[in-house]
Amino acid sequence: DVKVTQSSRYLVKRTGEKVFLECVQDMDHENMFWYRQDPGLGLRLIYFSYDVKMKEKGDIPEGYSVSREKKERFSLILESASTNQTSMYLCASSLVVGRLTEAFFGQGTRLTVV
Amino acid sequence: KQEVTQIPAALSVPEGENLVLNCSFTDSAIYNLQWFRQDPGKGLTSLLLIQSSQREQTSGRLNASLDKSSGRSTLYIAASQPGDSATYLCAVKGAGNMLTFGGGTRLMVKP
């Protein structure tokens, strides 16, 4: 079974803190993604990475950065957390075989910024 | 730009009913479509993956169909159970690396 593991289920951080969300996948997938999910707004892509040290901005990258130093690990960094970054954060990885892509998600991190 | 719509946004049915969830997309040039289930406060669980060349996929009581030319997919759930209560999302993948998600259908199956 493919496993995508996010380091925390719940986090509470203070405004202005630097926050690290970690994600690890165990299936040697090339692509990894960070989404945030908010009521009424659905899933929005923050960043994605298609290889080690490679990244591309998604739809809402402002206020976030990412790091992919190893293939299995993709980190999302909130440089200075703000209350409007309170959300559910979802990490995913995808297996690409030709034109076929199947995505697998972690269990989510509920981040509250106070 | 691809847009994915799921109707209805919410659905409540009595246990035992067969039901259909709908997913439509605006650009038919997709490579595959994936259906997910999400329980409250949890991540997404992959249910079914349909390649663009396929018409349907089945897993247990679930059957997903794909009509690429009309931009539609349906997820059929047979003999629904309270444990099927969750939000169901569809996502399509085209030529790029990204998935485009629908807004989801929140399903409640009442005992």
CSV table of C-alpha atoms in Angstrom, one decimal:
chain,number,residue,atom,x,y,z
A,1,ASP,CA,0.0,0.0,0.0
A,2,VAL,CA,1.2,3.5,-0.8
A,3,LYS,CA,1.7,5.6,2.2
A,4,VAL,CA,1.8,9.3,2.4
A,5,THR,CA,2.5,10.5,5.9
A,6,GLN,CA,2.1,14.0,7.3
A,7,SER,CA,4.1,14.7,10.4
A,8,SER,CA,1.2,16.2,12.5
A,9,ARG,CA,-2.6,15.8,12.5
A,10,TYR,CA,-3.1,19.0,14.5
A,11,LEU,CA,-1.0,22.0,15.0
A,12,VAL,CA,-1.5,25.3,16.9
A,13,LYS,CA,0.9,28.1,16.2
A,14,ARG,CA,1.2,31.8,17.0
A,15,THR,CA,1.0,34.6,14.5
A,16,GLY,CA,4.5,35.4,13.2
A,17,GLU,CA,6.0,32.0,13.9
A,18,LYS,CA,7.8,30.0,11.2
A,19,VAL,CA,5.9,26.8,10.7
A,20,PHE,CA,7.2,23.6,9.0
A,21,LEU,CA,4.8,20.9,7.7
A,22,GLU,CA,6.4,17.7,6.7
A,23,CYS,CA,5.3,15.0,4.3
A,24,VAL,CA,6.9,11.7,3.5
A,25,GLN,CA,6.0,9.2,0.8
A,26,ASP,CA,7.3,5.6,0.6
A,27,MET,CA,6.7,4.8,-3.0
A,28,ASP,CA,9.4,6.6,-4.9
A,29,HIS,CA,6.9,8.9,-6.6
A,30,GLU,CA,8.3,11.8,-8.7
A,31,ASN,CA,5.6,14.3,-8.0
A,32,MET,CA,4.6,15.7,-4.7
A,33,PHE,CA,2.0,18.4,-3.9
A,34,TRP,CA,0.8,20.7,-1.1
A,35,TYR,CA,-2.9,21.8,-1.0
A,36,ARG,CA,-4.9,23.7,1.4
A,37,GLN,CA,-8.6,23.0,1.8
A,38,ASP,CA,-11.1,25.5,3.1
A,39,PRO,CA,-14.9,25.4,3.3
A,40,GLY,CA,-16.5,26.7,0.2
A,41,LEU,CA,-13.2,27.0,-1.6
A,42,GLY,CA,-12.3,23.4,-2.2
A,43,LEU,CA,-8.7,22.2,-2.6
A,44,ARG,CA,-6.3,24.8,-3.8
A,45,LEU,CA,-2.8,23.9,-4.9
A,46,ILE,CA,0.0,25.8,-3.1
A,47,TYR,CA,3.1,24.3,-4.6
A,48,PHE,CA,4.2,21.2,-6.4
A,49,SER,CA,7.5,19.4,-7.0
A,50,TYR,CA,8.3,17.1,-9.9
A,51,ASP,CA,11.8,16.1,-8.7
A,52,VAL,CA,14.4,16.7,-6.0
A,53,LYS,CA,15.1,20.5,-5.6
A,54,MET,CA,12.5,21.3,-8.3
A,55,LYS,CA,9.3,23.2,-7.5
A,56,GLU,CA,6.6,25.1,-9.2
A,57,LYS,CA,4.1,27.5,-7.8
A,58,GLY,CA,0.5,26.5,-7.7
A,59,ASP,CA,-2.5,28.8,-7.5
A,60,ILE,CA,-1.9,30.3,-4.0
A,61,PRO,CA,1.9,30.3,-3.2
A,62,GLU,CA,2.0,33.7,-1.4
A,63,GLY,CA,3.2,33.3,2.2
A,64,TYR,CA,4.5,29.8,1.6
A,65,SER,CA,7.7,28.2,0.5
A,66,VAL,CA,8.7,24.6,0.0
A,67,SER,CA,11.7,22.3,0.2
A,68,ARG,CA,12.5,19.0,-1.4
A,69,GLU,CA,16.0,17.9,-0.6
A,70,LYS,CA,15.2,14.2,-0.8
A,71,LYS,CA,12.8,12.4,-3.2
A,72,GLU,CA,10.6,11.0,-0.4
A,73,ARG,CA,10.2,14.2,1.6
A,74,PHE,CA,8.4,17.5,0.7
A,75,SER,CA,8.2,20.3,3.3
A,76,LEU,CA,5.8,23.2,3.3
A,77,ILE,CA,7.1,26.3,5.2
A,78,LEU,CA,5.0,29.2,6.4
A,79,GLU,CA,7.6,31.9,6.8
A,80,SER,CA,5.6,34.0,9.2
A,81,ALA,CA,2.3,32.4,10.0
A,82,SER,CA,-0.9,34.5,9.9
A,83,THR,CA,-4.4,33.9,11.0
A,84,ASN,CA,-5.6,33.6,7.4
A,85,GLN,CA,-3.4,30.5,7.0
A,86,THR,CA,-5.5,28.6,9.4
A,87,SER,CA,-6.7,25.7,7.3
A,88,MET,CA,-6.5,22.0,6.5
A,89,TYR,CA,-3.3,21.2,4.7
A,90,LEU,CA,-3.1,18.1,2.5
A,91,CYS,CA,0.0,16.6,1.0
A,92,ALA,CA,-0.2,14.3,-2.0
A,93,SER,CA,2.2,12.3,-4.2
A,94,SER,CA,1.5,10.9,-7.6
A,95,LEU,CA,2.7,7.9,-9.6
A,96,VAL,CA,3.2,8.7,-13.3
A,97,VAL,CA,3.2,5.8,-15.8
A,98,GLY,CA,3.0,7.1,-19.3
A,99,ARG,CA,-0.1,9.3,-19.4
A,100,LEU,CA,-1.6,7.7,-16.4
A,101,THR,CA,-1.3,9.6,-13.0
A,102,GLU,CA,-2.7,8.3,-9.8
A,103,ALA,CA,-2.6,10.5,-6.7
A,104,PHE,CA,-2.4,9.5,-3.1
A,105,PHE,CA,-3.0,11.8,-0.1
A,106,GLY,CA,-1.8,12.0,3.4
A,107,GLN,CA,-4.2,12.2,6.4
A,108,GLY,CA,-4.1,16.0,6.5
A,109,THR,CA,-2.8,18.6,9.0
A,110,ARG,CA,-5.3,20.9,10.7
A,111,LEU,CA,-3.3,24.1,11.4
A,112,THR,CA,-4.7,26.8,13.6
A,113,VAL,CA,-2.8,30.1,13.8
A,114,VAL,CA,-3.8,32.2,16.8
B,1,LYS,CA,-8.6,26.4,-18.1
B,2,GLN,CA,-10.1,23.2,-16.9
B,3,GLU,CA,-13.1,23.5,-14.6
B,4,VAL,CA,-14.7,20.6,-12.7
B,5,THR,CA,-18.2,20.7,-11.2
B,6,GLN,CA,-19.9,18.3,-8.9
B,7,ILE,CA,-23.7,18.3,-8.6
B,8,PRO,CA,-25.4,18.0,-6.1
B,9,ALA,CA,-23.2,19.7,-3.5
B,10,ALA,CA,-25.0,17.6,-0.8
B,11,LEU,CA,-27.2,14.6,-0.9
B,12,SER,CA,-29.1,12.7,1.8
B,13,VAL,CA,-30.6,9.3,1.2
B,14,PRO,CA,-32.0,6.4,3.2
B,15,GLU,CA,-29.9,3.3,3.7
B,16,GLY,CA,-30.2,0.8,1.0
B,17,GLU,CA,-30.7,3.2,-1.9
B,18,ASN,CA,-28.6,3.1,-5.1
B,19,LEU,CA,-27.3,6.5,-5.9
B,20,VAL,CA,-25.4,8.4,-8.5
B,21,LEU,CA,-22.9,11.2,-8.0
B,22,ASN,CA,-22.1,13.5,-10.9
B,23,CYS,CA,-18.9,15.1,-12.1
B,24,SER,CA,-18.5,17.3,-15.2
B,25,PHE,CA,-15.5,18.9,-16.7
B,26,THR,CA,-15.1,21.6,-19.4
B,27,ASP,CA,-12.0,20.4,-21.3
B,28,SER,CA,-12.4,16.8,-22.6
B,29,ALA,CA,-8.6,16.5,-23.3
B,30,ILE,CA,-8.0,14.5,-20.1
B,31,TYR,CA,-5.6,11.7,-19.5
B,32,ASN,CA,-7.5,10.2,-16.5
B,33,LEU,CA,-10.1,10.9,-13.9
B,34,GLN,CA,-9.9,9.9,-10.2
B,35,TRP,CA,-12.7,9.6,-7.6
B,36,PHE,CA,-11.8,10.1,-3.9
B,37,ARG,CA,-13.6,9.8,-0.6
B,38,GLN,CA,-12.9,12.2,2.3
B,39,ASP,CA,-14.2,11.6,5.8
B,40,PRO,CA,-14.6,14.7,8.1
B,41,GLY,CA,-11.2,16.1,9.2
B,42,LYS,CA,-9.3,13.5,7.3
B,43,GLY,CA,-7.3,13.2,4.0
B,44,LEU,CA,-8.5,11.9,0.7
B,45,THR,CA,-8.7,8.2,0.0
B,46,SER,CA,-8.5,7.1,-3.7
B,47,LEU,CA,-11.5,5.0,-4.7
B,48,LEU,CA,-11.3,4.6,-8.5
B,49,LEU,CA,-9.0,5.7,-11.3
B,50,ILE,CA,-10.3,5.7,-14.9
B,51,GLN,CA,-8.0,6.1,-17.8
B,52,SER,CA,-9.2,8.3,-20.7
B,53,SER,CA,-9.5,5.2,-22.9
B,54,GLN,CA,-11.8,3.4,-20.4
B,55,ARG,CA,-15.5,3.7,-20.1
B,56,GLU,CA,-15.9,2.4,-16.5
B,57,GLN,CA,-14.2,1.0,-13.5
B,58,THR,CA,-15.6,-1.1,-10.7
B,59,SER,CA,-14.6,-1.7,-7.1
B,60,GLY,CA,-17.1,-3.6,-4.9
B,61,ARG,CA,-20.3,-1.6,-4.7
B,62,LEU,CA,-18.8,1.3,-6.5
B,63,ASN,CA,-18.9,1.8,-10.3
B,64,ALA,CA,-17.4,4.9,-12.0
B,65,SER,CA,-18.2,5.7,-15.6
B,66,LEU,CA,-16.5,8.1,-18.0
B,67,ASP,CA,-17.9,9.8,-21.1
B,68,LYS,CA,-14.9,11.9,-22.2
B,69,SER,CA,-16.6,13.5,-25.2
B,70,SER,CA,-19.4,14.9,-23.2
B,71,GLY,CA,-17.2,15.8,-20.2
B,72,ARG,CA,-18.9,13.7,-17.6
B,73,SER,CA,-18.3,11.0,-15.1
B,74,THR,CA,-20.6,9.4,-12.6
B,75,LEU,CA,-20.0,7.4,-9.5
B,76,TYR,CA,-22.6,4.8,-8.8
B,77,ILE,CA,-22.9,3.5,-5.3
B,78,ALA,CA,-25.1,0.4,-4.9
B,79,ALA,CA,-27.0,-0.5,-1.8
B,80,SER,CA,-25.8,2.5,0.2
B,81,GLN,CA,-24.8,2.1,3.9
B,82,PRO,CA,-24.4,4.6,6.7
B,83,GLY,CA,-20.6,4.0,6.5
B,84,ASP,CA,-20.7,5.5,2.9
B,85,SER,CA,-21.4,8.9,4.5
B,86,ALA,CA,-18.5,11.1,3.4
B,87,THR,CA,-17.6,13.8,0.9
B,88,TYR,CA,-16.8,12.4,-2.6
B,89,LEU,CA,-14.5,14.4,-4.9
B,90,CYS,CA,-13.6,13.8,-8.5
B,91,ALA,CA,-10.4,15.1,-10.1
B,92,VAL,CA,-9.2,15.2,-13.7
B,93,LYS,CA,-5.7,15.2,-15.1
B,94,GLY,CA,-4.8,16.6,-18.4
B,95,ALA,CA,-1.4,17.2,-20.1
B,96,GLY,CA,0.3,18.9,-17.1
B,97,ASN,CA,1.2,17.5,-13.8
B,98,MET,CA,-1.7,18.9,-11.8
B,99,LEU,CA,-5.0,17.5,-10.9
B,100,THR,CA,-8.1,19.7,-11.1
B,101,PHE,CA,-10.7,19.0,-8.4
B,102,GLY,CA,-14.4,19.4,-8.2
B,103,GLY,CA,-16.0,21.0,-5.1
B,104,GLY,CA,-17.2,17.6,-3.9
B,105,THR,CA,-20.6,16.1,-3.0
B,106,ARG,CA,-21.3,15.6,0.7
B,107,LEU,CA,-23.3,12.4,1.1
B,108,MET,CA,-25.3,11.4,4.1
B,109,VAL,CA,-26.8,7.9,4.3
B,110,LYS,CA,-29.4,7.7,7.0
B,111,PRO,CA,-30.0,4.4,8.9
